[in-house]
Amino acid sequence: MGVMDQILEKAVEEEEAVSYDVLVVGGGIAGESASLDLADMGFKVLLVEKEPSVGGKMYLLSKVFPTLDCASCISTPRMAAVSHHPNIILHTYSEVLEIRKLSESDFQARILVKPRFVEDDCTGCGQCEKVCPVVVPKEYDFGLRGRKAAYIPFDTAVPKKALIDLDHCIFCGQCERTCPVGAVNFLQVPKVVKVRVRAVLIATGYELFSIERKTEYGYGKFKNVITAMQMDRLLAPTRPFNAVLRPSDGKEPSSIAFVLCSGSRDRTLNNPICSQVCCMYSVKQAQLLMGALPLADVTIYYMDIRAFGKGFEEFYQQAKAMGAMFVKGRVAKIEETENDDLVLWYEDIENGGRISKAVHDLVVLSVGLKPNSEIVEVFKGEVLERDELGWIRSRDENVNPVETSIKGVFAAGCVLGPKDIPDTVLEAGAAAAQVAAYLNEVGV
Amino acid sequence: MSERRSTVVQLRNRSGLKPSKENVELMRRSKEVQTAITKALKDGPKTVPEIAKATGLSKDEIFWHLMTMHKYGVVEPDEKDEAGYFRYRLVEG
Ligand SMILES: Cc1cc2nc3c(=O)[nH]c(=O)nc-3n(C[C@H](O)[C@H](O)[C@H](O)COP(=O)(O)OP(=O)(O)OC[C@H]3O[C@@H](n4cnc5c(N)ncnc54)[C@H](O)[C@@H]3O)c2cc1C
């Protein structure tokens, strides 16, 4: 058991004090959008996010397809808005432990608020981080560089407050001695807050498919095989490296391959479905790479290009016109050469299906999405249903997509199935409207 | 030291918490690598392969720490060589 788990075991249960109209679980773009819509309608919202900042995956992206707008520029104002809205109470670094339906439109929820070991006086100056001597992989950069055990999640985190990762702390006290406002407090204790809410909205999003499982691709073993999420980080304004460079030695890549459908449409990995966003985010990244590295070759290995949305086909054609090469063929395996380059073996469908190989110096696995729906386990008494692949099941996909198997519990965004940001925001708006209708119907 | 300033000591005393071997090793290793990189850069900007030659450390470990040092303002990129490697230099002061 880790140090933090030992401390969390001693959480202090608080008496039930407050009630809200809606509990929104998950502070990605879906949860933020729905919370803001509901709060603007006058409903009192409790938004619970498990990470130390809101923002979800969108904040971490470079630009968004097909408009190529800056992702963090769009998401930061929303992140700030949820923390300032008078009708929204935000608990970050918190976990929902239990949701129990007592009667119609009456749910009791228990929420674990974890200690950050840093008081709210923290000004986010980052001095604790500078002096902390322990370096561990930074989650928000998917391990591409390090962070300290005392750290601020990222520059525009909401809230922009430091926290101490006790599982990696060596208890040297440097952070505490350095903090100019005396905000570090190792004696903070976890608390369990009990609340009553009238409706619940699940917006816990997705996780990346665990592509280590496809051992033929060597992810985790070959340094220059990265995921598309890592590539989006490399292309973002808040990027972990000073340029797009390969992790094995910091060289600027000259030949980059994308392997589409990594972990999607793959029965051997028990994930037969299309992740819906990988074709377009790969086309986006290809265009951005050709801008960042004009001399580099970009090759996309694909089964089919699914460019189904507004402006997507044009976006795909634009990438081709810019010089991205599209090779129809499934990649069977990847090998590493002595100088950290990678050999891709693939079925060359347009040349009679023969087995071909090509060498690249950086490979991006366009990894699919998997549901982040473990939240179903906190429901007591009634079952929040999932489909056979683990996505939350809609009450009726055609006419009631955002209602779930429990009346009064709604869902929005990628927890219902893979989708892009515009569809996620639309669904969040729809869910907010349905929650409002439900609350008005059941009355106070 | 005032009571407020010694919460880490109080926590250690109260719960008998000790730094784990793994975390001490993490600290020791990052200090070792970062000191070696700093030393190698003292006589001028270098690429990752050049730092590897000077220190005997692996290129990927050097690059990972270099990018972490970049985040904390300890090193900064210089010009790029013909093979596509940036040189990095120590930030003054
Ligand atoms: C590499 C890549 C590139 C992409 N590029 C684009 C693009 O260019 N354009 C586009 O439109 N889409 C893109 N997408 C898709 C986009 O990321 C999603 O559409 C969007 O992020 C979905 O938002 P969400 O809020 O549903 O989920 P998420 O962003 O996953 O947010 C879910 C939030 O819930 C929190 N959470 C999870 N579990 C719990 C819990 N138990 N309790 C409390 N909180 C919890 C998470 O920490 C997170 O903050 C891309 C996806 C990938 C993988």
Coordinates of C-alpha atoms and ligand atoms in Angstrom, one line a residue:
Chain A
M1 CA 0.0 0.0 0.0
G2 CA 1.4 3.4 -1.0
V3 CA 1.8 6.2 1.5
M4 CA -1.1 8.2 0.1
D5 CA -3.4 5.2 0.4
Q6 CA -2.4 4.8 4.1
I7 CA -3.3 8.5 4.6
L8 CA -6.6 8.2 2.7
E9 CA -7.7 5.3 4.9
K10 CA -7.9 7.8 7.7
A11 CA -10.3 10.1 5.9
V12 CA -12.6 12.1 8.2
E13 CA -16.3 11.6 7.4
E14 CA -18.1 15.0 7.5
E15 CA -21.8 15.4 8.4
E16 CA -24.1 15.9 5.4
A17 CA -24.3 19.7 5.0
V18 CA -25.1 20.9 1.6
S19 CA -27.4 19.9 -1.3
Y20 CA -27.1 20.7 -5.0
D21 CA -29.3 20.3 -8.0
V22 CA -26.8 18.3 -10.0
L23 CA -23.6 16.3 -9.3
V24 CA -21.4 16.3 -12.5
V25 CA -18.6 13.7 -12.4
G26 CA -15.6 14.5 -14.6
G27 CA -14.2 17.9 -15.5
G28 CA -13.2 17.4 -19.2
I29 CA -14.8 19.4 -21.9
A30 CA -18.1 17.4 -21.5
G31 CA -18.4 18.0 -17.8
E32 CA -17.3 21.6 -18.0
S33 CA -19.7 22.4 -20.8
A34 CA -22.7 20.7 -19.1
S35 CA -21.9 22.3 -15.7
L36 CA -21.7 25.8 -17.3
D37 CA -25.0 25.3 -19.2
L38 CA -26.8 24.1 -16.1
A39 CA -25.2 26.8 -13.9
D40 CA -26.3 29.5 -16.4
M41 CA -29.8 28.2 -16.1
G42 CA -29.7 28.8 -12.4
F43 CA -29.1 25.3 -11.1
K44 CA -26.6 24.6 -8.4
V45 CA -23.8 22.3 -9.6
L46 CA -21.2 20.3 -7.8
L47 CA -18.4 19.4 -10.2
V48 CA -16.0 16.6 -9.1
E49 CA -12.8 16.0 -11.0
K50 CA -10.4 13.2 -10.0
E51 CA -7.2 14.9 -11.3
P52 CA -5.6 18.0 -9.6
S53 CA -6.9 20.2 -12.4
V54 CA -10.0 20.4 -14.6
G55 CA -9.5 20.3 -18.4
G56 CA -9.5 16.7 -19.4
K57 CA -7.8 15.5 -22.5
M58 CA -8.7 18.5 -24.6
Y59 CA -6.4 20.9 -22.7
L60 CA -3.5 18.6 -23.6
L61 CA -4.1 18.7 -27.4
S62 CA -2.2 20.9 -29.9
K63 CA -4.8 22.1 -32.2
V64 CA -8.2 20.7 -33.2
F65 CA -9.3 19.2 -36.5
P66 CA -10.5 20.4 -38.9
T67 CA -10.3 24.1 -38.1
L68 CA -6.8 23.9 -36.5
D69 CA -7.8 26.2 -33.7
C70 CA -5.5 26.1 -30.6
A71 CA -7.0 23.5 -28.2
S72 CA -5.7 25.1 -25.0
C73 CA -6.8 28.6 -26.1
I74 CA -10.4 27.2 -26.4
S75 CA -10.3 25.1 -23.2
T76 CA -8.6 27.5 -20.7
P77 CA -11.4 30.1 -20.6
R78 CA -13.9 27.2 -19.9
M79 CA -11.7 25.8 -17.2
A80 CA -11.5 29.2 -15.6
A81 CA -15.2 29.8 -16.0
V82 CA -16.2 26.6 -14.1
S83 CA -14.0 27.7 -11.2
H84 CA -15.5 31.2 -11.0
H85 CA -19.2 30.6 -11.7
P86 CA -21.2 31.4 -8.6
N87 CA -23.5 28.4 -9.2
I88 CA -20.6 25.8 -9.5
I89 CA -18.7 24.3 -6.6
L90 CA -15.6 22.6 -7.9
H91 CA -13.8 19.7 -6.1
T92 CA -10.6 18.7 -7.9
Y93 CA -8.3 15.9 -6.8
S94 CA -11.5 14.2 -5.5
E95 CA -13.2 10.9 -5.9
V96 CA -16.8 9.9 -5.8
L97 CA -17.0 7.0 -3.4
E98 CA -20.7 6.2 -3.5
I99 CA -23.9 7.4 -5.1
R100 CA -27.1 6.0 -3.6
K101 CA -30.6 6.7 -5.0
L102 CA -32.9 7.3 -2.0
S103 CA -36.0 8.2 -4.0
E104 CA -36.9 9.9 -7.2
S105 CA -34.6 12.9 -7.7
D106 CA -32.9 12.3 -4.4
F107 CA -29.4 10.9 -4.4
Q108 CA -26.9 10.8 -1.6
A109 CA -23.2 11.0 -2.6
R110 CA -20.0 10.6 -0.7
I111 CA -17.0 12.3 -2.1
L112 CA -13.4 11.9 -1.0
V113 CA -11.5 15.2 -1.1
K114 CA -7.8 14.3 -1.1
P115 CA -5.3 16.5 0.6
R116 CA -2.9 18.4 -1.6
F117 CA -0.7 19.1 1.4
V118 CA -0.7 22.7 0.2
E119 CA -3.2 25.2 1.6
D120 CA -5.3 27.5 -0.6
D121 CA -2.9 30.4 0.1
C122 CA -0.6 28.9 -2.5
T123 CA 0.1 31.5 -5.2
G124 CA 1.3 29.0 -7.8
C125 CA 4.8 30.5 -7.8
G126 CA 6.4 27.1 -8.4
Q127 CA 9.3 27.6 -5.9
C128 CA 8.5 24.4 -4.1
E129 CA 8.8 22.6 -7.4
K130 CA 12.2 24.1 -8.1
V131 CA 13.7 22.9 -4.8
C132 CA 12.1 19.5 -4.7
P133 CA 14.8 16.9 -5.3
V134 CA 12.7 14.0 -6.6
V135 CA 12.0 13.7 -10.4
V136 CA 9.3 11.4 -11.7
P137 CA 7.6 11.1 -15.1
K138 CA 5.1 13.9 -15.7
E139 CA 1.6 12.4 -16.3
Y140 CA 0.3 15.4 -18.2
D141 CA 3.2 14.9 -20.7
F142 CA 2.6 11.2 -20.9
G143 CA 6.0 10.5 -19.4
L144 CA 8.0 12.4 -22.0
R145 CA 9.8 14.5 -19.3
G146 CA 9.9 14.7 -15.6
R147 CA 8.1 16.6 -12.9
K148 CA 8.9 17.0 -9.2
A149 CA 7.2 15.3 -6.3
A150 CA 6.1 18.8 -5.3
Y151 CA 4.4 20.2 -8.4
I152 CA 1.9 22.4 -10.2
P153 CA 0.0 20.2 -12.7
F154 CA 0.6 22.6 -15.6
D155 CA 1.0 26.3 -16.2
T156 CA -2.7 27.1 -16.6
A157 CA -4.0 24.5 -14.2
V158 CA -7.3 25.2 -12.6
P159 CA -6.8 25.6 -9.7
K160 CA -3.3 26.8 -10.2
K161 CA -2.1 25.4 -6.9
A162 CA 0.8 23.1 -6.1
L163 CA 0.4 19.7 -4.5
I164 CA 2.7 17.2 -3.0
D165 CA 2.8 13.7 -4.4
L166 CA 3.3 11.8 -1.2
D167 CA 3.9 8.5 -2.9
H168 CA 7.2 10.0 -4.3
C169 CA 8.1 12.3 -1.5
I170 CA 11.2 11.8 0.6
F171 CA 9.9 14.1 3.4
C172 CA 12.9 16.3 3.2
G173 CA 10.8 19.4 3.9
Q174 CA 12.6 21.6 1.3
C175 CA 9.2 22.6 -0.2
E176 CA 7.9 23.6 3.2
R177 CA 11.0 25.7 4.1
T178 CA 11.0 27.4 0.7
C179 CA 7.3 28.3 0.3
P180 CA 7.2 32.1 0.6
V181 CA 3.6 32.1 1.9
G182 CA 3.9 29.1 4.3
A183 CA 1.3 27.2 2.3
V184 CA 2.8 23.7 2.5
N185 CA 1.1 21.7 5.2
F186 CA 1.9 18.0 5.5
L187 CA -0.7 17.6 8.3
Q188 CA -3.7 18.1 5.9
V189 CA -6.1 15.3 6.2
P190 CA -8.5 13.8 3.7
K191 CA -12.2 14.3 4.2
V192 CA -15.3 12.6 3.0
V193 CA -18.0 15.1 2.1
K194 CA -21.6 13.9 2.1
V195 CA -24.0 15.7 -0.2
R196 CA -27.6 15.3 -1.5
V197 CA -28.2 15.9 -5.2
R198 CA -31.3 15.8 -7.3
A199 CA -29.6 14.5 -10.5
V200 CA -26.3 13.1 -11.6
L201 CA -24.4 13.6 -14.8
I202 CA -21.5 11.3 -15.7
A203 CA -18.8 12.8 -17.9
T204 CA -15.8 10.7 -17.1
G205 CA -14.6 10.5 -20.7
Y206 CA -12.1 8.0 -22.1
E207 CA -8.7 6.6 -21.6
L208 CA -6.2 5.7 -24.3
F209 CA -6.2 2.1 -25.3
S210 CA -3.3 0.3 -23.6
I211 CA -1.3 -0.3 -26.7
E212 CA 1.5 -2.1 -24.8
R213 CA -0.9 -5.1 -25.3
K214 CA -0.1 -5.1 -29.0
T215 CA 3.5 -6.4 -28.3
E216 CA 4.2 -6.5 -32.1
Y217 CA 4.4 -2.7 -32.1
G218 CA 7.0 -2.4 -29.3
Y219 CA 5.4 0.5 -27.5
G220 CA 7.2 0.9 -24.1
K221 CA 10.2 -1.0 -25.4
F222 CA 11.2 1.0 -28.5
K223 CA 11.8 4.6 -27.4
N224 CA 10.8 6.1 -30.8
V225 CA 7.5 4.4 -30.9
I226 CA 5.1 6.9 -29.3
T227 CA 1.3 7.3 -29.0
A228 CA -0.6 10.0 -30.9
M229 CA -1.4 11.6 -27.5
Q230 CA 2.4 12.0 -27.0
M231 CA 2.6 13.5 -30.5
D232 CA -0.2 15.9 -29.8
R233 CA 1.8 17.0 -26.7
L234 CA 5.0 17.4 -28.8
L235 CA 3.0 19.7 -31.2
A236 CA 1.3 21.7 -28.4
P237 CA 2.3 25.2 -27.4
T238 CA 3.0 23.8 -23.9
R239 CA 5.1 21.0 -25.4
P240 CA 7.5 19.0 -23.3
F241 CA 10.5 19.3 -25.7
N242 CA 11.9 22.5 -27.3
A243 CA 10.8 21.2 -30.7
V244 CA 9.4 17.9 -32.3
L245 CA 12.3 15.6 -31.4
R246 CA 12.6 11.8 -30.9
P247 CA 12.8 10.6 -27.3
S248 CA 15.7 8.2 -27.8
D249 CA 18.3 10.9 -28.5
G250 CA 16.7 14.3 -29.1
K251 CA 17.2 14.1 -32.9
E252 CA 14.8 15.9 -35.2
P253 CA 12.9 13.2 -37.1
S254 CA 13.1 13.1 -40.9
S255 CA 10.7 10.3 -41.6
I256 CA 7.6 9.9 -39.5
A257 CA 5.1 7.1 -39.7
F258 CA 1.5 7.0 -38.4
V259 CA 0.0 3.6 -37.7
L260 CA -3.8 4.0 -37.8
C261 CA -6.2 1.7 -36.0
S262 CA -3.6 0.9 -33.3
G263 CA -5.8 -0.9 -30.8
S264 CA -9.1 -0.2 -32.7
R265 CA -10.9 -2.4 -35.1
D266 CA -8.8 -5.2 -33.8
R267 CA -10.5 -8.4 -32.7
T268 CA -7.3 -9.8 -31.4
L269 CA -7.4 -7.1 -28.7
N270 CA -11.1 -7.4 -28.2
N271 CA -11.7 -3.9 -29.4
P272 CA -13.6 -4.3 -32.7
I273 CA -15.0 -0.8 -32.9
C274 CA -13.7 2.3 -34.7
S275 CA -12.5 5.0 -32.3
Q276 CA -13.9 7.7 -34.7
V277 CA -11.2 10.3 -34.0
C278 CA -7.9 8.7 -35.0
C279 CA -8.1 9.2 -38.7
M280 CA -8.8 12.9 -38.3
Y281 CA -6.3 13.6 -35.5
S282 CA -3.6 11.8 -37.5
V283 CA -4.4 13.9 -40.5
K284 CA -4.2 16.9 -38.2
Q285 CA -0.9 15.9 -36.8
A286 CA 0.5 15.2 -40.2
Q287 CA -0.4 18.7 -41.3
L288 CA 1.1 20.2 -38.2
L289 CA 4.3 18.1 -38.6
M290 CA 4.7 19.3 -42.2
G291 CA 4.5 22.8 -40.9
A292 CA 6.9 22.2 -38.0
L293 CA 9.4 20.0 -40.0
P294 CA 9.1 21.1 -43.6
L295 CA 11.8 18.7 -44.8
A296 CA 10.4 15.6 -43.0
D297 CA 8.4 12.8 -44.8
V298 CA 5.1 11.9 -43.3
T299 CA 3.5 8.5 -44.1
I300 CA 0.2 7.3 -42.8
Y301 CA -0.5 3.6 -42.9
Y302 CA -4.3 3.0 -42.9
M303 CA -7.1 0.5 -43.5
D304 CA -9.7 3.1 -44.5
I305 CA -9.8 6.8 -44.0
R306 CA -13.0 7.7 -42.3
A307 CA -13.5 11.4 -43.0
F308 CA -17.2 11.6 -42.3
G309 CA -17.7 15.0 -40.6
K310 CA -18.2 18.5 -41.8
G311 CA -15.0 19.7 -43.6
F312 CA -13.2 16.4 -42.9
E313 CA -12.8 15.1 -46.5
E314 CA -11.4 18.5 -47.5
F315 CA -9.1 18.4 -44.5
Y316 CA -7.9 14.9 -45.6
Q317 CA -7.4 16.1 -49.2
Q318 CA -5.5 19.1 -47.9
A319 CA -3.0 16.8 -46.1
K320 CA -2.5 14.8 -49.3
A321 CA -1.9 18.0 -51.2
M322 CA 0.6 19.2 -48.6
G323 CA 2.6 16.0 -49.3
A324 CA 1.5 13.5 -46.7
M325 CA 1.8 9.9 -48.1
F326 CA -1.1 7.6 -47.5
V327 CA -0.3 3.9 -47.7
K328 CA -3.2 1.4 -47.6
G329 CA -2.0 -1.5 -45.5
R330 CA -2.2 -2.8 -42.0
V331 CA 1.2 -2.8 -40.1
A332 CA 2.0 -6.3 -38.8
K333 CA 5.0 -5.6 -36.7
I334 CA 7.7 -3.0 -35.9
E335 CA 11.4 -3.7 -35.3
E336 CA 14.1 -1.5 -34.0
T337 CA 17.5 -1.0 -35.7
E338 CA 20.8 -0.3 -34.0
N339 CA 20.5 3.5 -34.4
D340 CA 17.0 3.5 -32.9
D341 CA 15.2 3.7 -36.3
L342 CA 12.2 1.5 -36.9
V343 CA 11.3 -1.0 -39.5
L344 CA 7.6 -1.4 -40.3
W345 CA 6.4 -4.6 -41.9
Y346 CA 3.1 -4.1 -43.6
E347 CA 0.7 -5.5 -46.1
D348 CA 0.9 -3.3 -49.2
I349 CA -2.7 -3.6 -50.4
E350 CA -2.4 -1.2 -53.4
N351 CA 0.5 -3.3 -54.7
G352 CA -1.1 -6.6 -54.8
G353 CA -1.1 -7.2 -51.0
R354 CA 2.6 -8.2 -50.9
I355 CA 4.5 -7.9 -47.7
S356 CA 6.7 -4.8 -47.7
K357 CA 8.9 -3.0 -45.2
A358 CA 9.8 0.6 -44.7
V359 CA 12.2 2.4 -42.3
H360 CA 11.2 5.5 -40.3
D361 CA 12.9 7.3 -37.5
L362 CA 9.8 8.0 -35.5
V363 CA 6.6 6.0 -35.3
V364 CA 3.3 7.4 -34.0
L365 CA 0.6 4.8 -33.0
S366 CA -2.8 6.3 -33.6
V367 CA -4.2 4.7 -30.5
G368 CA -7.9 4.2 -30.0
L369 CA -10.1 5.2 -27.1
K370 CA -11.4 3.0 -24.3
P371 CA -14.2 3.9 -21.9
N372 CA -13.4 5.5 -18.5
S373 CA -16.5 4.1 -16.9
E374 CA -15.4 2.5 -13.6
I375 CA -17.7 5.1 -12.0
V376 CA -20.5 2.6 -12.4
E377 CA -19.1 0.7 -9.4
V378 CA -19.9 3.6 -7.0
F379 CA -23.7 3.3 -7.7
K380 CA -25.3 1.4 -4.8
G381 CA -28.8 -0.1 -5.0
E382 CA -29.4 0.5 -8.7
V383 CA -27.2 -0.6 -11.6
L384 CA -25.7 1.9 -14.0
E385 CA -25.5 -0.3 -17.1
R386 CA -22.6 -0.5 -19.6
D387 CA -22.5 -2.1 -23.0
E388 CA -20.4 -5.1 -23.8
L389 CA -17.4 -2.9 -24.5
G390 CA -17.7 -0.9 -21.3
W391 CA -19.2 2.3 -22.6
I392 CA -22.2 3.6 -20.5
R393 CA -25.4 2.3 -22.1
S394 CA -27.9 4.9 -23.3
R395 CA -31.5 4.4 -22.3
D396 CA -32.3 4.6 -26.0
E397 CA -29.6 5.4 -28.5
N398 CA -32.1 6.8 -31.0
V399 CA -34.4 9.0 -29.0
N400 CA -32.8 9.2 -25.5
P401 CA -29.0 9.1 -26.0
V402 CA -28.0 11.0 -22.8
E403 CA -30.3 9.1 -20.4
T404 CA -28.9 6.1 -18.6
S405 CA -30.4 3.0 -17.1
I406 CA -31.0 4.9 -13.8
K407 CA -33.7 7.6 -13.9
G408 CA -32.1 10.9 -12.9
V409 CA -28.6 9.8 -14.0
F410 CA -27.5 11.2 -17.3
A411 CA -24.2 10.9 -19.3
A412 CA -22.4 12.9 -21.9
G413 CA -19.2 12.9 -23.9
C414 CA -16.7 10.0 -24.6
V415 CA -18.0 7.9 -21.6
L416 CA -20.9 7.1 -23.9
G417 CA -18.7 6.2 -26.9
P418 CA -15.8 7.7 -28.8
K419 CA -16.5 11.0 -30.4
D420 CA -14.8 14.3 -31.2
I421 CA -15.0 17.6 -29.4
P422 CA -17.8 19.2 -31.3
D423 CA -20.0 16.1 -30.8
T424 CA -18.9 16.0 -27.1
V425 CA -20.0 19.6 -26.6
L426 CA -23.3 19.1 -28.4
E427 CA -24.0 16.0 -26.3
A428 CA -23.1 18.0 -23.1
G429 CA -25.6 20.7 -24.1
A430 CA -28.2 18.0 -24.8
A431 CA -27.6 16.4 -21.4
A432 CA -27.8 19.7 -19.6
A433 CA -31.1 20.4 -21.3
Q434 CA -32.4 16.9 -20.3
V435 CA -31.2 17.4 -16.7
A436 CA -33.0 20.7 -16.6
A437 CA -36.2 19.2 -18.0
Y438 CA -36.0 16.4 -15.4
L439 CA -35.4 18.7 -12.5
N440 CA -38.3 20.9 -13.6
E441 CA -40.5 17.8 -14.0
V442 CA -39.8 16.4 -10.6
G443 CA -40.0 19.8 -8.9
V444 CA -38.3 20.7 -5.6
Chain B
M1 CA 11.5 26.6 13.6
S2 CA 7.9 27.5 14.3
E3 CA 5.3 24.8 14.7
R4 CA 3.7 25.8 11.4
R5 CA 7.0 25.3 9.6
S6 CA 7.7 21.8 10.8
T7 CA 4.6 19.9 9.5
V8 CA 6.8 17.5 7.6
V9 CA 8.7 16.6 10.8
Q10 CA 5.4 16.2 12.7
L11 CA 4.0 13.9 10.0
R12 CA 7.2 11.8 10.1
N13 CA 7.1 11.6 13.9
R14 CA 3.4 10.9 14.0
S15 CA 3.1 8.3 11.4
G16 CA 6.6 6.9 11.4
L17 CA 6.9 7.6 7.7
K18 CA 10.3 7.0 6.1
P19 CA 11.4 7.8 2.6
S20 CA 11.1 4.6 0.6
K21 CA 14.3 3.1 -0.9
E22 CA 12.8 3.6 -4.4
N23 CA 12.2 7.3 -3.9
V24 CA 15.7 7.8 -2.4
E25 CA 17.1 6.0 -5.4
L26 CA 15.0 8.2 -7.8
M27 CA 16.4 11.3 -6.2
R28 CA 20.0 10.0 -6.2
R29 CA 19.9 9.0 -9.8
S30 CA 18.3 12.2 -11.1
K31 CA 20.9 14.2 -9.1
E32 CA 23.7 12.1 -10.6
V33 CA 22.5 12.4 -14.2
Q34 CA 21.7 16.1 -13.9
T35 CA 25.1 16.8 -12.3
A36 CA 26.9 14.9 -15.1
I37 CA 24.9 16.8 -17.7
T38 CA 25.7 20.2 -16.0
K39 CA 29.4 19.3 -15.8
A40 CA 29.5 18.3 -19.5
L41 CA 27.8 21.6 -20.5
K42 CA 30.2 23.7 -18.4
D43 CA 32.7 23.9 -21.3
G44 CA 30.1 24.9 -23.9
P45 CA 26.8 23.8 -25.6
K46 CA 26.5 20.1 -26.6
T47 CA 24.1 17.8 -28.4
V48 CA 22.7 14.7 -26.7
P49 CA 25.2 12.3 -28.4
E50 CA 28.0 14.7 -27.4
I51 CA 26.9 14.7 -23.8
A52 CA 26.6 10.9 -24.0
K53 CA 30.2 10.7 -25.1
A54 CA 31.3 13.0 -22.3
T55 CA 29.4 11.2 -19.5
G56 CA 29.0 7.6 -20.6
L57 CA 25.3 7.8 -19.9
S58 CA 22.6 6.5 -22.3
K59 CA 21.2 9.1 -24.8
D60 CA 17.5 8.5 -23.8
E61 CA 18.2 9.1 -20.1
I62 CA 20.2 12.2 -20.9
F63 CA 17.5 13.6 -23.2
W64 CA 14.7 12.9 -20.6
H65 CA 16.6 14.8 -17.9
L66 CA 17.7 17.5 -20.3
M67 CA 14.1 18.2 -21.1
T68 CA 13.2 18.2 -17.4
M69 CA 16.1 20.7 -16.8
H70 CA 14.7 22.7 -19.7
K71 CA 11.3 22.9 -18.0
Y72 CA 12.9 24.2 -14.8
G73 CA 15.0 26.8 -16.7
V74 CA 18.4 25.1 -16.1
V75 CA 19.3 24.6 -19.7
E76 CA 18.1 26.1 -23.0
P77 CA 18.5 25.1 -26.7
D78 CA 21.2 26.6 -28.8
E79 CA 21.5 26.1 -32.6
K80 CA 20.9 22.7 -34.4
D81 CA 23.7 20.7 -36.0
E82 CA 23.6 19.2 -39.5
A83 CA 22.5 15.8 -38.3
G84 CA 19.3 17.4 -36.7
Y85 CA 20.5 17.5 -33.1
F86 CA 20.1 20.7 -31.0
R87 CA 22.9 21.8 -28.8
Y88 CA 21.9 22.7 -25.3
R89 CA 23.6 25.2 -23.0
L90 CA 23.4 26.1 -19.3
V91 CA 21.3 29.1 -18.5
E92 CA 23.5 31.9 -17.1
G93 CA 23.1 32.5 -13.3
Ligands
LIG1 C1 -4.5 11.9 -29.6 C2 -5.9 12.5 -29.7 C3 -6.1 13.6 -30.4 C4 -7.4 14.2 -30.5 N1 -7.6 15.3 -31.2 C5 -8.8 15.8 -31.4 C6 -9.0 16.9 -32.2 O1 -8.1 17.5 -32.8 N2 -10.3 17.4 -32.4 C7 -11.4 16.8 -31.7 O2 -12.5 17.2 -31.9 N3 -11.2 15.7 -30.9 C8 -9.9 15.2 -30.7 N4 -9.7 14.1 -29.9 C9 -10.9 13.6 -29.1 C10 -11.1 14.5 -27.8 O3 -10.0 14.3 -27.0 C11 -12.4 14.1 -27.1 O4 -13.5 14.3 -28.0 C12 -12.7 14.9 -25.8 O5 -11.6 15.1 -25.1 C13 -13.8 14.2 -25.0 O6 -14.0 14.9 -23.8 P1 -14.7 14.3 -22.5 O7 -14.9 15.4 -21.6 O8 -15.8 13.4 -22.9 O9 -13.6 13.3 -21.9 P2 -12.1 13.6 -21.2 O10 -11.4 14.6 -22.0 O11 -11.5 12.2 -21.1 O12 -12.5 14.1 -19.8 C14 -13.0 13.3 -18.8 C15 -12.6 13.9 -17.4 O13 -13.2 13.2 -16.4 C16 -12.2 12.9 -15.4 N5 -12.6 11.7 -14.7 C17 -12.5 10.4 -15.1 N6 -12.9 9.5 -14.2 C18 -13.3 10.3 -13.2 C19 -13.9 9.9 -11.9 N7 -14.1 8.6 -11.6 N8 -14.2 10.9 -11.1 C20 -14.0 12.2 -11.4 N9 -13.4 12.6 -12.6 C21 -13.1 11.6 -13.5 C22 -10.9 12.9 -16.1 O14 -9.8 13.1 -15.3 C23 -11.1 14.0 -17.2 O15 -10.8 15.2 -16.7 C24 -8.5 13.6 -29.8 C25 -8.2 12.4 -29.0 C26 -7.0 11.8 -29.0 C27 -6.7 10.6 -28.2

